[in-house]
Each structure stands twice: as C-alpha cells, then as structure tokens.
Coordinates of C-alpha atoms in Angstrom, one line a residue:
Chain A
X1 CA 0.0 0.0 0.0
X2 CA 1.8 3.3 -0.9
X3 CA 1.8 6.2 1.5
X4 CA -1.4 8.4 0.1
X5 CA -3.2 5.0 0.8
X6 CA -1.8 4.3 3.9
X7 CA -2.6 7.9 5.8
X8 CA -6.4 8.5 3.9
X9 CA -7.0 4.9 6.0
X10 CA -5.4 5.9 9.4
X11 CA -7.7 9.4 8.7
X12 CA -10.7 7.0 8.4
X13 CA -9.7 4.7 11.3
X14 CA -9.7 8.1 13.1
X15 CA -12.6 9.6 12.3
X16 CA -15.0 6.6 12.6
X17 CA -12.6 5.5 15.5
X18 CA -15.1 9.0 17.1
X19 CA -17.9 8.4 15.5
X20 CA -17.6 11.9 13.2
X21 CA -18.3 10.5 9.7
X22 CA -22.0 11.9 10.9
X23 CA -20.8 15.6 10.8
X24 CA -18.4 15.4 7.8
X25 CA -20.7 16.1 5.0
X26 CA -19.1 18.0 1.9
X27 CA -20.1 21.5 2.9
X28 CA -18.9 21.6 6.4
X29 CA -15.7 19.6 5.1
X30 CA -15.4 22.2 2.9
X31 CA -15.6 24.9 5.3
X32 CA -13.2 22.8 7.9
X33 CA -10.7 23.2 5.2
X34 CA -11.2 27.0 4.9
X35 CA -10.9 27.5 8.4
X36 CA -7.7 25.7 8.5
X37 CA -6.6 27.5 5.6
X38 CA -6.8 31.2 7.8
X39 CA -5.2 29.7 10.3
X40 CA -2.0 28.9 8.5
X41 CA -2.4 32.5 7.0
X42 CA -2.5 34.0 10.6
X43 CA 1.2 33.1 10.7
X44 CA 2.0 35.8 8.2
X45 CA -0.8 38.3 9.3
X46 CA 0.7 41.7 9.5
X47 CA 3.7 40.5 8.3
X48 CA 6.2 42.7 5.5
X49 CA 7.9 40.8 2.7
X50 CA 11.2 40.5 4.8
X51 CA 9.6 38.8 7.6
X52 CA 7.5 36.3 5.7
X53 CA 9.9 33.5 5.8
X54 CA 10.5 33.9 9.3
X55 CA 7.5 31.7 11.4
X56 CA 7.1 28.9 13.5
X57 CA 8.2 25.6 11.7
X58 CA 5.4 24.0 14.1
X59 CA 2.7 25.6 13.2
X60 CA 3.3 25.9 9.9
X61 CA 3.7 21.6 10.0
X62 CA 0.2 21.3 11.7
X63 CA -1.4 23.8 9.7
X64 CA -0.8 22.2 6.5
X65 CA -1.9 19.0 7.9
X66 CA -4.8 19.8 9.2
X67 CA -5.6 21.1 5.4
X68 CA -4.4 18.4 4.0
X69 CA -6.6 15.6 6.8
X70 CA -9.8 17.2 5.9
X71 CA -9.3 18.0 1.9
X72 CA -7.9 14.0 1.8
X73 CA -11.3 13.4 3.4
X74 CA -13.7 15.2 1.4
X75 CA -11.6 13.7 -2.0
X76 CA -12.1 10.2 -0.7
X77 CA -15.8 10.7 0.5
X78 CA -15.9 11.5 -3.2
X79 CA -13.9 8.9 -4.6
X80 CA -11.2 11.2 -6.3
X81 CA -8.1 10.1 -7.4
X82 CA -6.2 13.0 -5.3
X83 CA -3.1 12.4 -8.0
X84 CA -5.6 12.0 -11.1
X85 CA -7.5 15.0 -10.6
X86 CA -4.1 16.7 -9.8
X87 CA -3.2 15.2 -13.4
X88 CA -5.8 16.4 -14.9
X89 CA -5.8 20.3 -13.7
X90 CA -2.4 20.7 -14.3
X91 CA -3.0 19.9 -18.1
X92 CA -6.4 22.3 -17.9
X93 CA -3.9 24.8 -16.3
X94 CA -1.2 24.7 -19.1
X95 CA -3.9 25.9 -21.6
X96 CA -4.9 28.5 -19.6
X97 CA -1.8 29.7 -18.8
X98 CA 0.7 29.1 -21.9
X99 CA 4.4 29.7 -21.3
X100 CA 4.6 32.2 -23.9
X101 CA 1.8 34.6 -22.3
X102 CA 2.4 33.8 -18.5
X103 CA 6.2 34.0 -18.4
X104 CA 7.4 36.2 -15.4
X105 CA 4.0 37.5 -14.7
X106 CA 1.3 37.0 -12.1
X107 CA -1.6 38.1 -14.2
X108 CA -4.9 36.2 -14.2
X109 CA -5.3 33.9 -17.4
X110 CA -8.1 36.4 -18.0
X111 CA -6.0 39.6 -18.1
X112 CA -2.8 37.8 -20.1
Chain B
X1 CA 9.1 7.2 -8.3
X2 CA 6.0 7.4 -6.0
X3 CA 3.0 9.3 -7.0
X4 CA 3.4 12.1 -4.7
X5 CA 6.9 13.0 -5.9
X6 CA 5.5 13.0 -9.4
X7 CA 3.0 15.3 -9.1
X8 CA 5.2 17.6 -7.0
X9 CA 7.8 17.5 -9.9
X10 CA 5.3 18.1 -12.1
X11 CA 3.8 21.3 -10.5
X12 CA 7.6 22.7 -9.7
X13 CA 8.7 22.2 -13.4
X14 CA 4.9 24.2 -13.9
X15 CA 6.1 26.6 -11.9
X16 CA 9.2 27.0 -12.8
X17 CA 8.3 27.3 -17.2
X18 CA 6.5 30.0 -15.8
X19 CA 9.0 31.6 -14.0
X20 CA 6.4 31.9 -11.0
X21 CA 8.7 31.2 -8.1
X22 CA 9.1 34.7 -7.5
X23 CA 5.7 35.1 -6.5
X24 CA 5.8 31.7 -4.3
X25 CA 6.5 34.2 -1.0
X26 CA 5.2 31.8 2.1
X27 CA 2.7 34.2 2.6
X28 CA 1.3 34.4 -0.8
X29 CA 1.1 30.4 -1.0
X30 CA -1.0 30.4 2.4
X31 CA -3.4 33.1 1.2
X32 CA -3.6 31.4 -2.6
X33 CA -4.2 28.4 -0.6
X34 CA -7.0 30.2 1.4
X35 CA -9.1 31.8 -1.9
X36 CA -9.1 28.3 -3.6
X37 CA -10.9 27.0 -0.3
X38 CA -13.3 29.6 -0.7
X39 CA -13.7 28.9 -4.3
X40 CA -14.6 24.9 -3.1
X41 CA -17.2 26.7 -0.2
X42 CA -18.7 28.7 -2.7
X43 CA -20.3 25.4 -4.2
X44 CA -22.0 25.1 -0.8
X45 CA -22.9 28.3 -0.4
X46 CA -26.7 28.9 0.6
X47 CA -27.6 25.2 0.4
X48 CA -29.5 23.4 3.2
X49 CA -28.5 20.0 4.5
X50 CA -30.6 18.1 2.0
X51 CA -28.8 19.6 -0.9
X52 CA -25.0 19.9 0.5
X53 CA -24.1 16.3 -1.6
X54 CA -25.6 17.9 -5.2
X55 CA -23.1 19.5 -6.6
X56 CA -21.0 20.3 -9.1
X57 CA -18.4 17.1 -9.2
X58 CA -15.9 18.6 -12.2
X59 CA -15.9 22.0 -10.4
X60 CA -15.5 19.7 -7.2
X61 CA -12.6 18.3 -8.5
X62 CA -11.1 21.1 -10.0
X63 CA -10.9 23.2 -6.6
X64 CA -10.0 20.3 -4.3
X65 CA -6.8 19.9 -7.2
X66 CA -6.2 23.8 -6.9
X67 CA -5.9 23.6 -3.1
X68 CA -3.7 20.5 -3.2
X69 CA -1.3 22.4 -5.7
X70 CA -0.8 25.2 -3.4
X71 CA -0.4 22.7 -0.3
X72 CA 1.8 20.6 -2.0
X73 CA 4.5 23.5 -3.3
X74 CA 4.1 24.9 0.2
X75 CA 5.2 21.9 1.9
X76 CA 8.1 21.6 -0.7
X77 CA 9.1 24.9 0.0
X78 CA 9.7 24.3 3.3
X79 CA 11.0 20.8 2.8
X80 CA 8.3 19.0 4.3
X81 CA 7.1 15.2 3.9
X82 CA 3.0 15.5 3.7
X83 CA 3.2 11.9 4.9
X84 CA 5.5 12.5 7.7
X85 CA 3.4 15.8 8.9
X86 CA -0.1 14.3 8.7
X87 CA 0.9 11.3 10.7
X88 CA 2.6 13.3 13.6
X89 CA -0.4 15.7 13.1
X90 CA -3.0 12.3 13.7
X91 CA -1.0 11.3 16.7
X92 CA -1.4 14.6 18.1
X93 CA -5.3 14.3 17.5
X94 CA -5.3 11.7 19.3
X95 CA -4.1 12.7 22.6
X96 CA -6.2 16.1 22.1
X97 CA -9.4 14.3 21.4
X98 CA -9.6 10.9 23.0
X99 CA -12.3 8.0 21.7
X100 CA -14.1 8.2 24.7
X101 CA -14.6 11.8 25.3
X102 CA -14.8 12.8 21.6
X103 CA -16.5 10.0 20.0
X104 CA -20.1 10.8 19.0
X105 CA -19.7 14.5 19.6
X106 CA -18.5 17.8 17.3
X107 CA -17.2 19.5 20.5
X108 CA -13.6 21.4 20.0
X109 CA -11.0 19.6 22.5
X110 CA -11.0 22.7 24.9
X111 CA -14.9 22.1 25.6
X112 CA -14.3 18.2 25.8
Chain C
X1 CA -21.1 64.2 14.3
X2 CA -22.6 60.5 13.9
X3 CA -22.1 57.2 15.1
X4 CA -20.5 55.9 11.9
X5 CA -17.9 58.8 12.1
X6 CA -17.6 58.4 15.9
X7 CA -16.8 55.0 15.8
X8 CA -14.5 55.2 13.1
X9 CA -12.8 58.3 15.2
X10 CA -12.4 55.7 17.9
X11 CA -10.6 52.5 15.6
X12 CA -8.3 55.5 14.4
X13 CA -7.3 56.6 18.2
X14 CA -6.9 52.7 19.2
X15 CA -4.9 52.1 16.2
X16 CA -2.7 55.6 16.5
X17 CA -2.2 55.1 20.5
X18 CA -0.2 51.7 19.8
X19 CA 1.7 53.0 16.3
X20 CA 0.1 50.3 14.5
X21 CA -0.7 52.1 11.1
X22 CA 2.9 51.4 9.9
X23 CA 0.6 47.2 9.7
X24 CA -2.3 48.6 8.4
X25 CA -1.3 48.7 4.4
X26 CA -4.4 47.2 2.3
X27 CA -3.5 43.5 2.2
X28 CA -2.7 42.7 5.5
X29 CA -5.9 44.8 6.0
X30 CA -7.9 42.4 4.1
X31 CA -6.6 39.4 5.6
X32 CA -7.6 40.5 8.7
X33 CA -10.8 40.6 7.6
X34 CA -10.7 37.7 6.0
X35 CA -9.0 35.9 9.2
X36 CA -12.0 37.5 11.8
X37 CA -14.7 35.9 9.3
X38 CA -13.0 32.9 9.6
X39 CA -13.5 33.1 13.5
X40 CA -17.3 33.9 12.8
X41 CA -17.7 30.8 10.8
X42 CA -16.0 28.5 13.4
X43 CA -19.3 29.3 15.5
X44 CA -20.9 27.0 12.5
X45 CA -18.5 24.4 11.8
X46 CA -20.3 21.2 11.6
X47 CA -23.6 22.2 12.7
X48 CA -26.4 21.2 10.8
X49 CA -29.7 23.0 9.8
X50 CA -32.0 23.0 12.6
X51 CA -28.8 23.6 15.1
X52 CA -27.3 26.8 13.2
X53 CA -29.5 29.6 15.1
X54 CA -28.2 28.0 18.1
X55 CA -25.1 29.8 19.0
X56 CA -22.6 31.9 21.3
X57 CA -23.9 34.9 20.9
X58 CA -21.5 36.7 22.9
X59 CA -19.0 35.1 20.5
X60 CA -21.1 36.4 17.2
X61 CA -21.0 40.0 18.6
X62 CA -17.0 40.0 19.0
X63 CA -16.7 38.6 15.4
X64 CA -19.1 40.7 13.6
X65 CA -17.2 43.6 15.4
X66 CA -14.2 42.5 14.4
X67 CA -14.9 42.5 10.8
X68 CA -16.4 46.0 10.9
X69 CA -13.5 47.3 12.5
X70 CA -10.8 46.3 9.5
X71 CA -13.4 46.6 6.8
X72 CA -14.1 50.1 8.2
X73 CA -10.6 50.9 8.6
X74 CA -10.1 49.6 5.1
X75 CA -12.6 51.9 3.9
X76 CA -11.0 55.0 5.7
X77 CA -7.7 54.4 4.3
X78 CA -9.0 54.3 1.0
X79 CA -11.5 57.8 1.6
X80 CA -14.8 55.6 0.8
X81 CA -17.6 56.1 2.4
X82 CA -19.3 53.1 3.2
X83 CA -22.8 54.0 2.9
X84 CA -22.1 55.8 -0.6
X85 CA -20.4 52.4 -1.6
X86 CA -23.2 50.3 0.1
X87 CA -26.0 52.5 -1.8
X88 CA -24.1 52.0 -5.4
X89 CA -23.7 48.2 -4.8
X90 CA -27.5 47.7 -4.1
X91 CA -28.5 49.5 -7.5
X92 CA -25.7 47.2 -9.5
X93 CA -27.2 44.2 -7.6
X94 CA -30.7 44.8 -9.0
X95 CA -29.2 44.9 -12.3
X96 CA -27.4 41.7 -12.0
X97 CA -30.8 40.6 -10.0
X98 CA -33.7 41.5 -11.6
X99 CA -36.5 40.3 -9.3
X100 CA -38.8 38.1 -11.5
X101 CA -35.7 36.3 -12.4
X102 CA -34.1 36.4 -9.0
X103 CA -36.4 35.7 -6.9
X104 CA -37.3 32.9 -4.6
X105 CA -33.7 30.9 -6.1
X106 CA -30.2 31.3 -4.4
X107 CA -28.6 31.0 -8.3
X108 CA -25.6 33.5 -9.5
X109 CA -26.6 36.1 -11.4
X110 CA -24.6 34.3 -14.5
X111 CA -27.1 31.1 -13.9
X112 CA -30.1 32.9 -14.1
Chain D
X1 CA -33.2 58.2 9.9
X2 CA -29.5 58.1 10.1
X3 CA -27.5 56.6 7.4
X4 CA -26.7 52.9 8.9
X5 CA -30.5 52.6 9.2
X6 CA -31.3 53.5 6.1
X7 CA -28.6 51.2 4.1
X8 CA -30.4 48.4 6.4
X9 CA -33.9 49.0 5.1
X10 CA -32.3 49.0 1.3
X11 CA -30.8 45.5 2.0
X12 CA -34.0 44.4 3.6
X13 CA -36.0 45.7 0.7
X14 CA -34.0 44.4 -1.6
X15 CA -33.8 41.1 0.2
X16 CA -37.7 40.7 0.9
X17 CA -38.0 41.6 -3.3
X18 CA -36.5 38.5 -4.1
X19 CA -37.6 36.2 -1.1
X20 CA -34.3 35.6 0.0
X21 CA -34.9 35.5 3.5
X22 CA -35.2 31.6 3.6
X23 CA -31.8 31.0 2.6
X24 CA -30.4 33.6 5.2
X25 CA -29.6 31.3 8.0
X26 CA -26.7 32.5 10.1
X27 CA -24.3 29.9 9.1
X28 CA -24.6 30.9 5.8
X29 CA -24.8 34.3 6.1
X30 CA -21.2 33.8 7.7
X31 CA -19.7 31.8 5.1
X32 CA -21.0 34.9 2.5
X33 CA -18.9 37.3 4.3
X34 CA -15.9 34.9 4.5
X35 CA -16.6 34.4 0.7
X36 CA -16.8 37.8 -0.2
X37 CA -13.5 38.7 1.8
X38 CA -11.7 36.0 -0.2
X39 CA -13.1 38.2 -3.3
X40 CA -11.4 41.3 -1.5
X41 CA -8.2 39.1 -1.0
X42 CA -7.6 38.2 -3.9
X43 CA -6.8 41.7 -5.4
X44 CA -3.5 41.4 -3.4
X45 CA -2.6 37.8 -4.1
X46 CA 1.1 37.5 -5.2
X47 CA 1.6 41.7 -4.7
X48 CA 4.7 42.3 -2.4
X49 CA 4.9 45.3 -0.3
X50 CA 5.6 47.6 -3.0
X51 CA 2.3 47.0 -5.0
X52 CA 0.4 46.4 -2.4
X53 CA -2.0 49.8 -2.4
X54 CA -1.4 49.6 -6.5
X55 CA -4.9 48.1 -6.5
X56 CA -8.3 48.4 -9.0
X57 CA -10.7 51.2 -7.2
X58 CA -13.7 50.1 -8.3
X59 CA -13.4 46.1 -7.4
X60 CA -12.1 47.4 -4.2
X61 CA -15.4 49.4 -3.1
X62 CA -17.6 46.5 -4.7
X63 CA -15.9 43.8 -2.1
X64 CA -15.9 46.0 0.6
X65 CA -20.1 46.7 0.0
X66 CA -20.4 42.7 -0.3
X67 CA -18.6 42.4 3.1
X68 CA -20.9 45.4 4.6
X69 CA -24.0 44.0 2.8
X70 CA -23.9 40.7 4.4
X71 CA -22.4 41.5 8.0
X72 CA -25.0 43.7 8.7
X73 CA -27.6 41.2 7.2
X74 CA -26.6 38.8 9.4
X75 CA -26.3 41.9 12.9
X76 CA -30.0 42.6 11.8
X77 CA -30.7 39.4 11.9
X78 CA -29.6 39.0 15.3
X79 CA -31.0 42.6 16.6
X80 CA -27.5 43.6 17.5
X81 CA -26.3 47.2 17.0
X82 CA -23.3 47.5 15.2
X83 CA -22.1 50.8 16.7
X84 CA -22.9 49.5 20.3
X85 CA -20.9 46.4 19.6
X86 CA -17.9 47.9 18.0
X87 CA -17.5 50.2 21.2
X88 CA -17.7 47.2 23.4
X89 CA -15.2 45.5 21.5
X90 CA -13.1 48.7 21.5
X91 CA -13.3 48.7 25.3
X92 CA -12.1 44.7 25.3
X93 CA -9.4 45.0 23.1
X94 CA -8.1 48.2 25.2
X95 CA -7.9 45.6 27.8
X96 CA -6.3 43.0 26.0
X97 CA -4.0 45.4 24.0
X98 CA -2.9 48.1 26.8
X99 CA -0.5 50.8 25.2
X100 CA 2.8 50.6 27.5
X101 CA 3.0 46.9 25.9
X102 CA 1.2 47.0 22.7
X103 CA 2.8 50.2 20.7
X104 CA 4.6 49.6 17.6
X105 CA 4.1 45.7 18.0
X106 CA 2.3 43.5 15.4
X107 CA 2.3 40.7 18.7
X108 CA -1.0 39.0 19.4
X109 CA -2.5 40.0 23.2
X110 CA -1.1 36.2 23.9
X111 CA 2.1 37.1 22.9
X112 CA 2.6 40.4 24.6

C-alpha cells in the first residue's frame, strides 16, 4: 500500500474511531478546510515581505496538515483520485496559462 | 518514483516554465491556498442540509486539485514530507481528542 | 457628528495610540478581515440546519465587530464612504438581480 | 433616519423583493462574508509590499459593499447594533491590548 493510501485509512480509522463521519458532509468539510486555511495565513498576518519567511516551523507543520486531513477526506468521500485530478488540472492549467503569455508574470489567465 | 513526488515534480517544473517562483513568497502560497478554499465553499454556499451532496463534481474536482497544488508547493518549499506531517499531526489528534470523550460529539478539544 | 464617524474616530485613536498604522497597508488589511470571518464561521462548523440559530452569541457579537473594524478601517484608508459604496452596490445588484428572475432561487446572477 | 438605518432597510427591501430571506440562515450568512473577503483578498494575491496599495478602485469598493451587505444582514438578523458592539469590542481589546506593551508591535495580546 503506498503512503497516500496508507494515511487516507489511518484518517478514516480516526474519524469513525469517534464516530464523526456523521458531521463530515461535503459542505462543512469544505468549510473545515477553509478554516484551517486562515489559520495557516495568521502566521503571516501583519507581516512585510522581509519577515514572511520567518515563522514557526510547528505551526506551519500542523497547519498544513490539518488542510491536507480534511481535503484527503472530502476527495475520498468522493472517490477522487487526489493524483488523477491533480493530473488532470495541471493539463487544464497549461492551456490557460501558456508559457509564452504567462512567463514572469502573475496576471490572471483572463488579463494575459 | 512514487505518485506524490510526481505530481510535486510536475507542479515545480509548472512553476518553474512560468518563471512563478518569484511570487511563491510563504505568505502568498497560504493566502492562494486560502481563496481556492473559498472557491470549493462557494459550491456550498446557501444550500441546506438536504442539498450539501448535489453538486457540481468537475468543479468539485477542479478546486480540491487547486488547493492540493498550493499545499503541495508549500510543503516543498519548506522541505516537508505530507506523509511525515499528517501522521505526527493524527497522533497529536489523538491525545487532544480521546475516543471516549470525543466519539459521538462535534465539541472542540477545549470544551471536551 | 454621527455614530458611523464616531466609531471610526475611535478605531483611528486605538490604532494611533499603539503605532500600528505602519501594519495597516491594504492587504494585511484584508486578511484580517478575512481571518476574523474565519472566526465567525468557526461558530458553524459542523452544525447542521435545525442547530445553526443556536449559538454563542457573545462570541457572534465580538466577530461581527471585528470585521467591521478592518473593513471600516479599510474603507478609511482608501477615503470611501461606506454608505455611498453600500447605496451603489444595491442599485448594480438589481441589475445583476432583476426580481422576477431572481427571486425565490439562491442562483448566481450568470445562472439565471 | 440616520445613514446605517437606512442602508439596512435597502438590503432588507431588496432582500424581501427577491424572497431571500429563507436562505439567510446565520451559518450561511457567515460563510457569504468569509466568501466575499476572499473576493477582496484576492486583489493582493502575489503583490509584495511595494504594490500592495497599486490596487483596482472600483473592485475594491464593490468587495468592501459585499462584506458590509452581508455583516450587517446577518447583525439585523440577530438585533445587535453594530455601533454598540464595535465600542464594546473597542473597550475589550483596550484591555487586551494596553498601550505601555502593545505600541509599535504587530504581537498578538497572547504574545505580549
């Protein structure tokens, strides 16, 4: 079993381990994941450019886990292929955003 | 090569055709991170229980890739094994929310 | 003078007494805002329908006053007055909303 | 009528003209403020400190009036006053944030 495999089950074997597959329907995953998401970004809050590198290791480690637990969850209550639909956007990505046009700049694919 | 290496390979050499890693700040990866969550809520937004499950599924798919990308070249950045980090992060978990005071109930560990 | 300019006399003395303009630029600005909504929504986080109404309402108050007080700073730095901007956004919403299309349906204005 | 009283009646109005109401539960009321402040967000992703007030006027006041529109949906909603709760949470955060050890740092209260 390779490693994606191997932590999605010990996320499951957690989760039903408490009983909590009840309150993890897609929209409150969804919003678990968001909430996460500010909390990693309240390491940089009020932060300047010079400083951004500069933040606690730890936090930064369980912040991107805890994203990572609940979007893992929500792709395999789904059924996704995390890696296929990975595949997949990054292909849709490279039309939108063609080397030639997007070189060196952070425009939108809209605005190149 | 195991799955997760290629698709991190793949969304570097992305990156880096694009000449994007200028814009890869930590900060600016947390908060893209953070709008592609909102773009997977907004799927949710103003549906009621009964509806939360019918949705969208390529737009589904397409945000929960976006969020990974982000995650993924974040972790990278900062030299980071996802598999490593998630499974400290789940024995962490553990300890904070213990099966017999958490199962069964959506209570955060400070009101266990 | 009124209780919109009074207040926002009072977020500029809290801010000015501890020197923390030299934070405020726009972005971190907005993250703040975004990171206090974030706090408001952990009051929902995995509630379901008939339990949503059901809060901390102590807790609601503090958010919802946090996001006022960036978004009105926000809007100070930037000269806007809110209710001018509010007033404007309502008459583009009814474009983008006409009622016998909008109403009774939570659809974007680009499904309708 | 002040101003603050009238902008509420306009979103009730325009609310009640489309039947709206029903999907205006608190929860997601919240998550349309946390949505629309990843809208406002995202006119600074990838900016560094030097571009960060270079922004478009126009989306700028638009996101700021979707933030308003909604927070003070959801304070009507719960008959709270949004002046009275702002001073309130001025008075806390004076308390939390006391000058001799807050000026000139970005530190959270827990920190200080």
């Amino acid at each position: 079993m390779d490693k994606y495999n191997k932590i999605i089950q010990e996320l499951i074997q957690f989760r039903n381990d408490r009983d909590w597959e009840q309150f993890h329907d897609s929209k409150n995953l969804a919003l678990a994941i968001s909430l996460e998401a500010s909390e990693l970004n309240e390491l940089f809050l009020w932060k300047k450019d010079d400083e951004v590198e500069n933040i606690n290791k730890d936090r930064l480690k369980e912040e991107i886990a805890d994203i990572l637990s609940f979007t893992f969850l929500l792709a395999e209550k789904h059924n996704l292929d995390v890696f296929d639909i990975l595949s997949e956007k990054i292909k849709k990505n490279a039309l939108k955003y063609p080397i030639d046009k997007a070189k060196g700049t952070a425009k939108k694919y809209n605005e190149l």
